[in-house]
C-alpha cells in the first residue's frame, strides 16, 4: 500500500530545494584532507555500527526498540564535531546511537547497553533510546518526542547562570515540531536569551507519516518563525554544509548568547524502528533518489576525485572499521548482565 | 458464533461494528490510518471508512485529546488512541481538567462521551523500557469524572469497548499490553459487556486472587498451579477500576477468607492498595489472614532482560503469596 504520492528524492522533495544549491558552494569551506579522512572513518563507523546492531537485534540479543541512524551521518558528523564537548552539551532524542558515538563514547559500551549488560553506558538499564554519558556531556537519549527540548533549554540557562561559555545543542526529529513543548521552549529560549541550538533532524518522516501529512507547512524553518530565533535550513547530506553551518552558528550562539534553530534535511534509510517496513508508506523511487546523495557517497566521491584516497583504500578502511566493531560486539556479548540488586538501585539516592 | 481472535482483533471488531452502527463514531490517533495502528487495533478501518472517520494525528497528544473532548461535547463519539498509554502524560491536563470535569463544572448540562484508549504495561514485547511500558492505571482511576476499565480477555475486550463507545461518560479504556497479541474466544455478534461489573473468572474455595487486565492472566495461571498442589483458588477480574465493583470480591472472600491482589502497577498507592483497603473496611471480619499484594517492583521499567523479568509480577510470586495466606 503506497500512502502518499509525492515526488521522490531531495531536489524536488517537499522540504528541500536547498540541498543541491548549497552542495557545491560548500566545497569551498576549508576542510583539510586529514579532517575529511577522519570524518569518513566516523561516518563509516556510524553506518556499520547500525548494520551490526540490526544483525544482533535479529539474533535476539537486542530487544524492544532500535532506531537506526543510517543515512543521517553527515548531520551528526558535521554538527557534533563542531562542538567543544569540554564545555558544550548535547541533549538527544531516541535515535541516539550515532550521536552518542560521535560524543566519544566507545562503541563497545554502546553495544553493551544495547545488549543490556552491566558495562553499558547506562548500566544496561536504559537500552537503545536511553544512552547517557555525562562525562562526554551527552545528556540522553529521551524516548518521548520533544521531551528533550525544554531540558536543553534548561541546560543552556544553567550554563549561562554559571557563566560558562558552553552552549547546549538539542537533536530532535521533524515530528517534534508538532509538540507544544517545542514552541514553548523556543519562546523561553528567546525571551531569556539562552545559548541553545535547536537542531531539527528532518528525515522527512515521523514514523510512517510523511512531512506533508503531519506538518501544516512544508518548510519547518517556517514553523519555527515568530519567536525571534534565527532559523536556517541546511543540507544534511553534505558534511561540508553541516560543518560550515555548525561552525558559524555555534560561534554566533556562543558569542551572542542567543538561541538558534537549524533544520537539517536528511533521510533515514531503515524503517522507523526495526519492524517498520518503509516501503509501506514511501516509494522505492524516493529511496533511490536519496541514496544517490548518500552522505558517505558524497564524501568518498570527492576523496577519490581529488585523489586523496582510492576506492581500494576506502574499502580497506571499511574492512578495518567492521573488524574493530565486530571485536566490540564480541566483547560486549561477553560482558555480564546487571546484578539483580541493580533493579532497585539508582531509583533515588 | 464463537471464533478465535487476538485481543487486538477483538478490539478491532468492536471499533468496526460501532463505526458501522453509529456514524458519529470517529477515530483519532497517531499512525492509526494507512499505517493501520502500531498495535494493529485500527487495521483496515482507514481503508473501509476513510480519512474523515479515521483521522491520523501529528504528535500532538495534548491537543488531539482536547480535540476529542470538543468533538464529544458536540455530540460526536470520538475514540482517541494513544500509541502507548505512557503518552497520556502529555495530555494529562485535558484528561484531568477537562475530559473528567466538564460534566460536573457545567452542572450536568454537558457531557463528554469519548473513549481514550491504548496499550499499557510492559508488553506485548519485552524491552519497552522506562518511558514506554508503564502501568499508569491509577492516575486515571484516582480521578472522579472518569470511567476506567481494562479487559482481561478477548471476549471482554470487544464487549467492553463497544459499551465504552456507547457510554455517555468519558471512558479511559486501558488495553493490557502484554495480552495484545494473545488469542482467545470472541463472539462475532453484537454484544456488550457492562463497564461497572467485576466477574469471577475461575471458581475456587480456598483463596481469592484479585486482578484486572493483564494481571488476571497471572491469577489464572497461579490458580492452575495451586490446583496441582491441592489448593483451590478463585479468580476475580475487577474489569473496572472506577467505579470499583467490590461485590464479587467480597462474596468470594466471605467464602475463602483469604485474598491476594495482583497488579502490574507499582505497589505503593496503586490500584491494589485501594482494593486491599476496601477489603479491610468491608470484609475485615471474614478475613483469616492479612491480604497480600503482588505488584510491579518500585523501579522504572529496566532494559536488561534479567532486570525486566525481576521488575514484573510473576506467577511464582502469586502462588507463594497465596500459600502464605493459607499458613494462617
Ligand atoms: C509524546 C510521544 N508521542 C508518541 C511517541 C511515539 N513515537 C516515537 S518516535 C515517533 C515519530 C517521531 O518522528 P520524528 O520526530 O520525525 O523523529 P525520527 O524518528 O524521524 O527521528 C513517534 C510517533 C513518543 N515517543 N512520544
Ligand atoms: Mg523524522
XYZ file of C-alpha atoms and ligand atoms in Angstrom:
704
model
C 0.000 0.000 0.000
C 1.504 3.277 -1.014
C 0.188 6.021 1.171
C 1.479 9.169 -0.373
C 2.032 10.178 -3.897
C 4.939 12.548 -3.648
C 7.883 13.267 -5.790
C 10.904 11.308 -4.685
C 14.244 12.492 -3.550
C 15.923 15.535 -2.167
C 15.973 18.047 -5.025
C 12.226 18.090 -5.660
C 11.096 16.942 -2.228
C 8.538 18.985 -0.378
C 11.030 20.382 2.035
C 14.151 20.578 0.040
C 15.198 22.614 -2.874
C 18.140 23.817 -0.841
C 20.384 20.717 -0.908
C 21.764 20.925 -4.431
C 22.242 24.630 -4.364
C 24.401 24.542 -1.262
C 26.328 21.378 -2.057
C 28.861 22.784 -4.497
C 29.316 26.069 -2.719
C 30.088 24.247 0.492
C 33.116 22.539 -1.070
C 34.846 25.867 -0.647
C 34.724 25.502 3.085
C 38.216 24.540 4.079
C 38.241 21.038 5.441
C 41.725 19.626 5.135
C 42.310 16.109 3.961
C 43.215 14.805 7.396
C 39.870 16.055 8.723
C 37.998 14.628 5.757
C 39.626 11.241 6.241
C 38.711 11.364 9.921
C 35.112 12.243 9.054
C 34.982 9.396 6.581
C 36.079 6.953 9.263
C 33.441 8.320 11.616
C 30.693 8.073 9.012
C 31.665 4.532 8.091
C 31.733 3.639 11.791
C 28.238 5.017 12.362
C 26.853 3.220 9.314
C 28.476 -0.123 10.088
C 27.624 0.168 13.779
C 23.946 0.079 12.828
C 24.384 -2.808 10.392
C 25.881 -4.970 13.121
C 23.356 -3.723 15.658
C 20.433 -4.672 13.459
C 22.003 -8.063 12.886
C 22.231 -8.605 16.642
C 18.618 -7.484 17.052
C 17.629 -10.197 14.590
C 19.808 -12.624 16.558
C 17.749 -11.803 19.635
C 20.467 -10.025 21.587
C 18.732 -6.667 21.426
C 15.083 -6.334 22.394
C 12.378 -3.708 22.195
C 13.239 -0.574 20.277
C 16.015 0.048 17.771
C 16.123 3.288 15.789
C 18.848 3.246 13.157
C 20.866 6.346 12.341
C 21.835 5.064 8.869
C 21.521 7.794 6.255
C 21.792 10.715 8.667
C 25.551 10.530 9.311
C 26.529 13.877 7.806
C 24.221 15.661 10.240
C 25.872 14.205 13.310
C 29.414 14.329 11.975
C 29.169 17.975 10.920
C 27.349 19.218 13.983
C 28.852 17.190 16.816
C 32.438 17.655 15.615
C 31.914 21.408 15.623
C 31.130 21.321 19.339
C 33.713 21.543 22.049
C 32.453 18.840 24.381
C 34.733 20.023 27.157
C 32.343 22.917 27.571
C 29.326 22.201 25.308
C 26.473 19.771 25.923
C 24.191 17.545 23.868
C 20.598 16.605 24.649
C 19.353 13.974 22.227
C 16.214 12.091 21.294
C 15.860 8.323 20.997
C 17.635 7.987 17.606
C 20.807 8.373 19.564
C 23.398 5.746 18.586
C 25.184 7.986 16.080
C 25.273 10.996 18.357
C 26.496 9.139 21.429
C 29.323 7.569 19.400
C 30.323 10.955 17.993
C 30.421 12.317 21.524
C 33.308 9.969 22.107
C 31.683 7.002 23.810
C 33.350 3.754 22.790
C 31.245 1.524 20.516
C 31.648 -1.447 22.854
C 29.901 0.480 25.640
C 27.023 1.351 23.330
C 26.731 -2.260 22.200
C 26.849 -3.360 25.835
C 23.914 -1.039 26.537
C 22.029 -2.461 23.557
C 22.683 -5.975 24.891
C 21.514 -4.985 28.378
C 24.912 -5.505 30.011
C 26.323 -4.091 33.211
C 29.130 -2.406 31.270
C 26.723 -0.458 29.065
C 26.743 3.367 29.141
C 23.554 3.301 31.207
C 24.480 0.089 33.075
C 22.059 -1.838 30.865
C 19.090 -0.069 32.412
C 18.322 2.376 29.624
C 18.511 0.497 26.330
C 18.662 1.825 22.785
C 16.695 5.020 23.403
C 18.397 5.973 26.644
C 22.111 6.400 26.162
C 23.631 8.737 28.763
C 27.254 9.712 29.231
C 27.641 12.759 31.465
C 31.443 12.672 31.247
C 31.069 13.180 27.483
C 28.483 15.893 28.140
C 25.920 13.638 26.486
C 22.702 14.070 28.478
C 20.498 11.408 26.781
C 18.683 9.711 24.993
C 14.977 10.744 25.546
C 12.156 8.476 24.351
C 9.350 10.995 24.467
C 9.059 13.001 21.272
C 10.062 16.583 22.117
C 10.936 15.554 25.674
C 14.490 16.871 25.486
C 13.773 20.311 24.066
C 12.929 22.098 27.294
C 15.661 20.158 29.100
C 18.214 21.501 26.620
C 16.841 24.970 27.248
C 17.420 24.451 30.956
C 20.933 23.178 30.371
C 21.583 26.336 28.363
C 20.185 28.545 31.115
C 22.364 26.806 33.692
C 25.463 27.312 31.539
C 24.607 30.981 31.334
C 23.966 31.355 35.078
C 27.186 29.522 35.856
C 28.975 31.903 33.499
C 30.395 29.046 31.492
C 30.994 29.764 27.853
C 29.447 26.472 26.732
C 26.366 26.045 24.597
C 23.791 23.276 24.517
C 22.528 21.612 21.357
C 19.372 19.558 21.170
C 18.633 16.996 18.462
C 15.052 16.035 17.640
C 13.033 14.923 14.620
C 10.572 16.638 12.323
C 7.776 15.065 14.371
C 8.827 17.050 17.423
C 7.767 20.299 15.724
C 4.207 19.102 16.326
C 4.569 19.130 20.097
C 3.661 22.113 22.215
C 6.894 21.905 24.181
C 8.938 22.762 21.082
C 7.092 26.053 20.667
C 7.135 26.848 24.375
C 10.863 26.221 24.551
C 11.584 28.403 21.515
C 9.783 31.246 23.248
C 11.580 30.704 26.555
C 14.992 30.438 24.930
C 14.455 33.641 23.005
C 12.887 35.520 25.909
C 15.686 34.565 28.277
C 18.474 34.703 25.688
C 19.705 31.185 26.173
C 22.687 29.736 24.281
C 20.875 26.673 22.950
C 20.766 25.370 19.396
C 17.611 23.519 18.422
C 18.542 21.032 15.705
C 15.633 19.524 13.881
C 16.841 16.470 12.006
C 14.206 16.462 9.308
C 14.344 12.991 7.787
C 11.037 13.587 6.012
C 9.046 11.156 8.150
C 7.523 10.964 11.548
C 7.270 7.196 11.792
C 5.017 6.270 8.831
C 3.759 9.797 8.319
C 5.435 11.901 5.668
C 6.148 15.550 6.295
C 3.219 16.865 4.280
C 0.863 14.600 6.199
C 1.947 15.881 9.616
C 3.145 19.441 9.075
C 0.992 22.425 8.196
C 3.907 23.983 6.303
C 6.420 22.085 4.185
C 9.444 24.011 5.437
C 9.995 23.511 9.156
C 12.077 26.675 9.348
C 8.836 28.471 8.536
C 7.131 26.858 11.509
C 9.975 27.971 13.762
C 9.346 31.616 12.889
C 7.710 34.037 15.240
C 9.924 33.653 18.269
C 12.779 35.929 17.295
C 15.063 32.933 16.945
C 17.194 32.915 13.793
C 16.484 29.874 11.647
C 18.359 28.118 8.912
C 17.705 25.161 6.649
C 20.804 23.156 5.791
C 21.700 20.234 3.552
C 22.066 17.334 5.935
C 23.553 15.007 3.325
C 26.653 17.078 2.780
C 29.251 17.065 5.525
C 30.817 20.286 4.225
C 27.448 22.020 4.512
C 26.742 20.712 8.007
C 30.261 21.560 9.161
C 30.212 25.071 7.718
C 26.812 25.850 9.203
C 27.713 24.353 12.572
C 30.988 26.260 12.981
C 29.399 29.567 12.047
C 26.204 29.080 14.051
C 27.829 27.698 17.198
C 30.292 30.599 17.213
C 27.434 33.057 16.931
C 25.375 31.382 19.672
C 28.410 31.326 21.952
C 29.203 34.990 21.335
C 25.701 36.394 21.325
C 24.203 34.081 23.979
C 21.055 33.660 21.915
C 19.260 30.570 20.596
C 19.274 29.319 17.007
C 17.116 26.886 15.062
C 18.584 24.571 12.422
C 16.583 22.341 10.106
C 18.876 19.690 8.618
C 17.343 17.939 5.612
C 18.163 14.253 5.517
C 16.657 10.803 5.192
C 16.572 7.684 7.299
C 17.322 4.593 5.298
C 15.779 1.965 7.536
C 12.280 1.777 8.917
C 11.382 3.991 11.866
C 12.192 1.064 14.114
C 13.334 -2.422 13.328
C 9.936 -3.889 12.470
C 8.766 -0.950 10.382
C 8.620 -1.568 6.631
C 9.141 1.810 4.976
C 8.014 0.700 1.536
C 4.521 0.505 3.001
C 4.473 4.301 3.002
C 7.213 5.543 0.694
C 8.386 4.631 -2.765
C 11.494 2.847 -3.914
C 11.933 5.717 -6.357
C 12.144 8.177 -3.483
C 14.584 5.982 -1.555
C 16.779 5.618 -4.622
C 16.857 9.358 -5.170
C 18.055 9.939 -1.621
C 20.624 7.167 -1.864
C 22.034 8.946 -4.904
C 23.040 11.707 -2.489
C 24.146 9.378 0.254
C 26.337 11.292 2.696
C 29.103 8.693 2.563
C 28.971 8.608 -1.199
C 29.300 12.391 -1.488
C 32.362 12.296 0.690
C 34.014 9.250 -0.893
C 33.335 10.559 -4.420
C 35.137 13.751 -3.517
C 38.069 11.984 -1.890
C 38.500 9.688 -4.874
C 38.115 12.517 -7.377
C 40.700 14.598 -5.541
C 42.937 11.530 -5.334
C 43.092 11.737 -1.563
C 42.049 8.097 -1.298
C 41.475 5.305 -3.789
C 38.372 3.104 -3.803
C 40.613 0.310 -2.632
C 41.833 2.302 0.352
C 38.258 3.239 1.243
C 37.253 -0.418 1.083
C 40.188 -1.241 3.303
C 39.089 1.386 5.788
C 35.605 -0.140 5.854
C 37.077 -3.595 6.455
C 39.141 -2.261 9.343
C 36.154 -0.496 10.871
C 33.964 -3.587 10.613
C 36.654 -5.776 12.148
C 37.008 -3.384 15.037
C 33.238 -3.192 15.561
C 32.970 -6.982 15.415
C 35.513 -7.123 18.229
C 33.372 -4.619 20.169
C 30.256 -6.726 19.624
C 32.109 -9.827 20.775
C 33.411 -8.091 23.874
C 30.018 -6.636 24.732
C 28.429 -10.069 24.371
C 30.856 -11.429 26.950
C 30.012 -8.710 29.464
C 27.902 -9.804 32.445
C 24.291 -8.822 32.902
C 23.494 -6.443 35.773
C 23.300 -7.887 39.276
C 19.719 -8.447 40.461
C 20.251 -5.841 43.220
C 20.647 -3.261 40.472
C 16.872 -3.336 39.922
C 16.235 -1.056 42.884
C 19.443 0.930 42.721
C 19.608 4.343 41.013
C 15.868 4.904 41.568
C 16.562 7.528 44.191
C 19.684 8.038 46.282
C -20.616 -17.699 16.604
C -17.503 -18.057 18.770
C -14.227 -17.527 16.944
C -10.583 -17.362 17.999
C -9.118 -13.872 17.835
C -6.149 -11.961 19.158
C -7.066 -9.206 21.598
C -6.184 -6.528 19.049
C -8.537 -8.211 16.578
C -11.325 -8.310 19.156
C -10.834 -4.586 19.738
C -10.802 -4.010 16.000
C -14.132 -5.840 15.668
C -15.609 -3.587 18.341
C -14.454 -0.413 16.602
C -15.645 -1.589 13.214
C -19.077 -2.707 14.411
C -19.633 0.550 16.290
C -18.463 2.641 13.328
C -20.961 0.860 11.108
C -23.728 1.224 13.682
C -23.131 4.868 14.547
C -21.805 7.422 12.043
C -20.811 9.724 14.914
C -18.000 7.372 15.924
C -14.723 8.933 14.759
C -11.216 7.648 15.490
C -8.225 9.874 16.176
C -4.617 8.932 16.910
C -1.058 8.541 15.703
C -0.470 6.133 12.823
C -3.997 4.718 13.109
C -4.801 5.366 9.426
C -2.908 3.926 6.455
C -0.250 2.621 8.864
C -3.006 0.517 10.464
C -2.034 1.195 14.063
C 1.216 0.292 15.762
C -0.600 -2.417 17.727
C -2.929 -3.271 14.810
C -6.143 -2.271 16.595
C -7.290 0.013 13.779
C -6.157 -2.307 10.970
C -8.274 -1.939 7.831
C -10.505 0.814 9.214
C -8.939 3.645 7.215
C -9.452 1.648 4.020
C -13.058 0.957 4.963
C -14.175 4.256 6.499
C -11.835 6.844 5.001
C -9.896 9.798 6.306
C -12.772 11.714 7.871
C -13.577 8.912 10.288
C -10.097 7.572 10.866
C -8.006 10.665 11.480
C -4.230 10.419 11.666
C -2.823 12.956 14.088
C 0.617 14.528 14.353
C 2.496 14.027 17.629
C 0.282 16.494 19.480
C -1.246 14.464 22.302
C -2.390 17.334 24.462
C -4.233 18.874 21.575
C -5.743 15.864 19.914
C -7.122 14.619 23.228
C -8.593 18.104 23.650
C -9.984 17.930 20.123
C -11.680 14.709 21.178
C -13.229 16.494 24.174
C -14.575 19.267 21.945
C -15.972 16.844 19.406
C -17.636 14.830 22.159
C -19.249 17.954 23.610
C -20.752 18.495 20.176
C -22.248 15.009 20.120
C -19.666 13.109 18.100
C -18.331 9.860 19.559
C -14.566 10.224 19.341
C -12.384 7.260 20.152
C -8.897 8.625 20.730
C -5.933 6.275 20.614
C -2.713 6.906 22.472
C 0.011 4.895 20.740
C 1.139 3.897 24.210
C -0.735 4.888 27.344
C 2.514 6.431 28.644
C 1.864 9.347 26.297
C -1.219 10.261 28.362
C 1.239 12.237 30.455
C 1.430 14.799 27.655
C -2.350 15.040 27.634
C -2.987 14.924 31.371
C -4.320 18.466 31.575
C -7.029 17.719 29.021
C -7.804 14.411 30.726
C -7.931 15.647 34.323
C -9.127 19.216 33.981
C -11.447 18.959 31.031
C -12.495 15.486 29.931
C -13.166 14.420 33.535
C -14.761 17.600 34.851
C -16.890 19.200 32.165
C -19.999 17.278 33.176
C -19.643 18.451 36.769
C -18.487 22.008 36.087
C -21.454 22.511 33.766
C -23.865 21.266 36.423
C -24.569 18.213 34.305
C -25.569 20.256 31.273
C -22.749 18.931 29.130
C -21.238 15.519 28.732
C -18.090 14.196 27.121
C -18.927 10.856 25.517
C -15.462 9.941 24.388
C -13.159 6.968 24.738
C -9.445 7.329 25.376
C -7.745 4.035 24.665
C -4.332 2.479 24.209
C -1.992 -0.221 25.487
C -0.461 -0.007 28.928
C 2.111 -2.033 30.799
C 5.208 -3.988 29.811
C 4.073 -5.617 26.571
C 3.274 -7.043 24.056
C 7.011 -7.344 23.500
C 9.747 -7.058 26.105
C 12.300 -4.252 26.134
C 9.874 -1.325 26.132
C 11.935 0.389 28.832
C 11.264 3.211 31.224
C 9.134 5.612 29.187
C 7.090 3.194 27.058
C 5.912 0.301 29.219
C 4.436 1.889 32.304
C 1.230 0.825 34.022
C -0.275 4.200 34.907
C -3.790 2.920 35.655
C -4.019 4.615 38.991
C -3.587 8.091 37.536
C -6.932 7.684 35.799
C -8.598 5.626 38.500
C -7.850 8.370 41.013
C -9.882 10.964 39.171
C -13.645 11.390 39.706
C -15.451 12.032 36.447
C -13.706 9.290 34.513
C -14.750 5.721 33.999
C -11.714 3.488 33.905
C -11.861 -0.057 32.606
C -9.432 -2.745 31.497
C -10.437 -6.044 29.870
C -8.708 -9.294 30.796
C -9.669 -11.403 27.798
C -10.673 -11.123 24.157
C -14.411 -11.538 24.761
C -14.486 -8.742 27.315
C -12.233 -6.550 25.193
C -14.776 -6.444 22.418
C -17.889 -6.173 24.567
C -16.410 -3.561 26.886
C -15.059 -1.382 24.080
C -18.470 -1.382 22.431
C -20.066 -0.440 25.746
C -17.445 2.283 26.258
C -18.215 3.820 22.876
C -21.944 3.849 23.706
C -21.370 5.295 27.177
C -22.227 8.967 27.699
C -19.322 9.464 30.105
C -15.655 9.713 29.189
C -14.146 6.242 29.404
C -10.463 5.507 29.751
C -10.055 2.113 28.139
C -6.798 0.504 29.209
C -5.717 -2.279 26.900
C -3.382 -4.721 28.630
C -0.218 -4.519 26.529
C 1.022 -7.994 27.498
C -2.224 -9.510 26.136
C -2.386 -7.531 22.868
C -1.362 -10.437 20.634
C -2.837 -13.260 22.739
C -5.618 -15.351 21.182
C -8.937 -16.282 22.765
C -12.646 -16.751 22.168
C -14.713 -13.878 20.822
C -18.360 -13.789 19.846
C -18.727 -12.349 16.347
C -22.204 -10.998 17.168
C -23.304 -7.709 18.675
C -22.983 -7.864 22.465
C -21.989 -5.541 25.293
C -20.092 -6.254 28.487
C -21.047 -3.868 31.301
C -18.474 -1.278 32.274
C -19.079 -1.478 36.002
C -19.206 -5.152 36.883
C -16.434 -7.347 38.184
C -16.603 -11.015 37.306
C -15.430 -14.333 38.702
C -13.143 -15.787 36.051
C -12.395 -19.043 37.863
C -14.227 -20.712 40.756
C -12.421 -21.792 43.874
C -12.817 -22.056 47.621
C -9.505 -21.700 49.468
C -8.107 -18.325 48.477
C -9.257 -15.372 46.339
C -6.896 -13.962 43.694
C -7.914 -10.498 42.505
C -6.623 -8.746 39.394
C -7.554 -6.616 36.407
C -6.306 -6.518 32.816
C -3.091 -8.468 32.311
C -2.752 -9.435 35.982
C -5.861 -11.647 35.664
C -3.762 -13.929 33.436
C -1.207 -14.250 36.230
C -4.027 -15.088 38.655
C -5.446 -17.750 36.339
C -2.036 -19.349 35.793
C -1.399 -19.274 39.529
C -4.800 -20.867 40.168
C -3.888 -23.774 37.864
C -0.539 -24.130 39.582
C -2.145 -24.054 43.037
C -4.707 -26.651 41.996
C -1.894 -29.068 41.201
C -0.858 -28.668 44.827
C -4.413 -29.204 46.066
C -5.286 -25.557 46.689
C -8.493 -24.228 45.173
C -8.160 -20.565 44.150
C -10.951 -18.295 42.983
C -10.047 -15.577 40.483
C -11.863 -12.242 40.447
C -11.445 -9.942 37.436
C -12.238 -6.386 38.558
C -12.748 -5.225 34.927
C -13.494 -1.675 36.128
C -11.196 0.408 38.334
C -13.591 3.335 38.515
C -16.167 2.611 39.668
C -14.879 -0.386 41.617
C -17.399 -3.194 41.844
C -16.367 -4.954 45.042
C -19.379 -7.280 45.352
C -17.871 -10.376 43.650
C -14.562 -9.996 45.530
C -16.378 -9.557 48.867
C -18.583 -12.579 48.207
C -15.527 -14.591 47.282
C -13.604 -13.570 50.387
C -16.633 -14.416 52.522
C -16.091 -17.950 51.216
C -12.288 -18.213 51.113
C -11.366 -15.825 53.960
C -8.091 -15.081 52.177
C -7.058 -12.784 49.375
C -4.109 -11.776 47.210
C -4.337 -8.751 44.936
C -2.175 -8.863 41.797
C -1.202 -5.758 39.863
C 1.373 -4.793 37.210
C 1.416 -1.252 38.582
C 3.895 -0.121 41.213
C 2.680 -1.404 44.546
C 2.699 1.821 46.566
C -0.539 3.767 46.198
C -1.521 1.553 43.255
C -4.946 0.128 42.345
C -4.147 -2.893 44.513
C -3.822 -0.596 47.524
C -7.375 0.660 47.009
C -8.744 -2.870 46.622
C -6.981 -4.001 49.805
C -8.384 -1.003 51.629
C -11.931 -1.878 50.562
C -11.389 -5.448 51.749
C -10.193 -4.125 55.109
C -13.273 -1.997 55.616
C -15.869 -4.331 54.107
C -14.523 -7.864 54.607
C -12.465 -7.470 57.780
C -14.486 -9.969 59.805
C -14.296 -12.546 57.010
C -10.526 -12.476 56.801
C -8.374 -15.070 58.482
C -5.098 -13.802 57.130
C -3.651 -10.456 56.078
C -4.462 -9.547 52.490
C -1.270 -9.643 50.405
C -0.220 -7.848 47.271
C 1.926 -8.961 44.362
C 2.772 -5.970 42.206
C 5.333 -4.276 39.994
C 8.646 -3.507 41.696
C 9.256 0.110 42.551
C 11.622 0.987 39.737
C 11.262 2.405 36.258
C 10.993 -0.448 33.747
C 14.612 -1.542 33.210
C 16.019 -2.651 29.870
C 18.289 -5.574 30.771
C 16.354 -8.821 30.292
C 17.065 -10.179 33.777
C 16.107 -6.925 35.488
C 12.952 -6.534 33.420
C 11.794 -10.003 34.439
C 12.506 -9.225 38.087
C 10.589 -5.970 37.880
C 7.319 -7.557 36.791
C 4.947 -9.541 38.999
C 5.056 -13.239 38.125
C 3.112 -16.447 38.661
C 5.548 -17.862 41.226
C 5.116 -14.796 43.406
C 1.321 -15.117 43.221
C 1.487 -18.802 44.136
C 3.842 -18.057 47.025
C 1.621 -15.252 48.334
C -1.480 -17.467 48.099
C 0.299 -20.194 50.063
C 1.384 -17.684 52.636
C -2.219 -16.598 53.278
C -3.051 -20.261 53.820
C -0.482 -20.617 56.572
C -2.748 -18.713 58.918
C 4.941 12.086 23.036
C 5.190 10.914 22.181
N 4.234 10.533 21.316
C 4.431 9.479 20.503
C 5.590 8.778 20.548
C 5.800 7.578 19.641
N 6.793 7.906 18.624
C 8.093 7.667 18.842
S 9.027 8.235 17.612
C 7.728 8.818 16.743
C 7.971 9.500 15.442
C 8.856 10.688 15.598
O 9.379 11.112 14.387
P 10.437 12.277 14.313
O 10.208 13.251 15.405
O 10.388 12.797 12.936
O 11.839 11.583 14.601
P 12.539 10.410 13.774
O 12.056 9.136 14.377
O 12.156 10.553 12.355
O 13.997 10.579 14.006
C 6.557 8.541 17.432
C 5.213 8.863 16.951
C 6.554 9.179 21.502
N 7.696 8.507 21.663
N 6.333 10.255 22.279
Mg 11.523 12.209 11.307
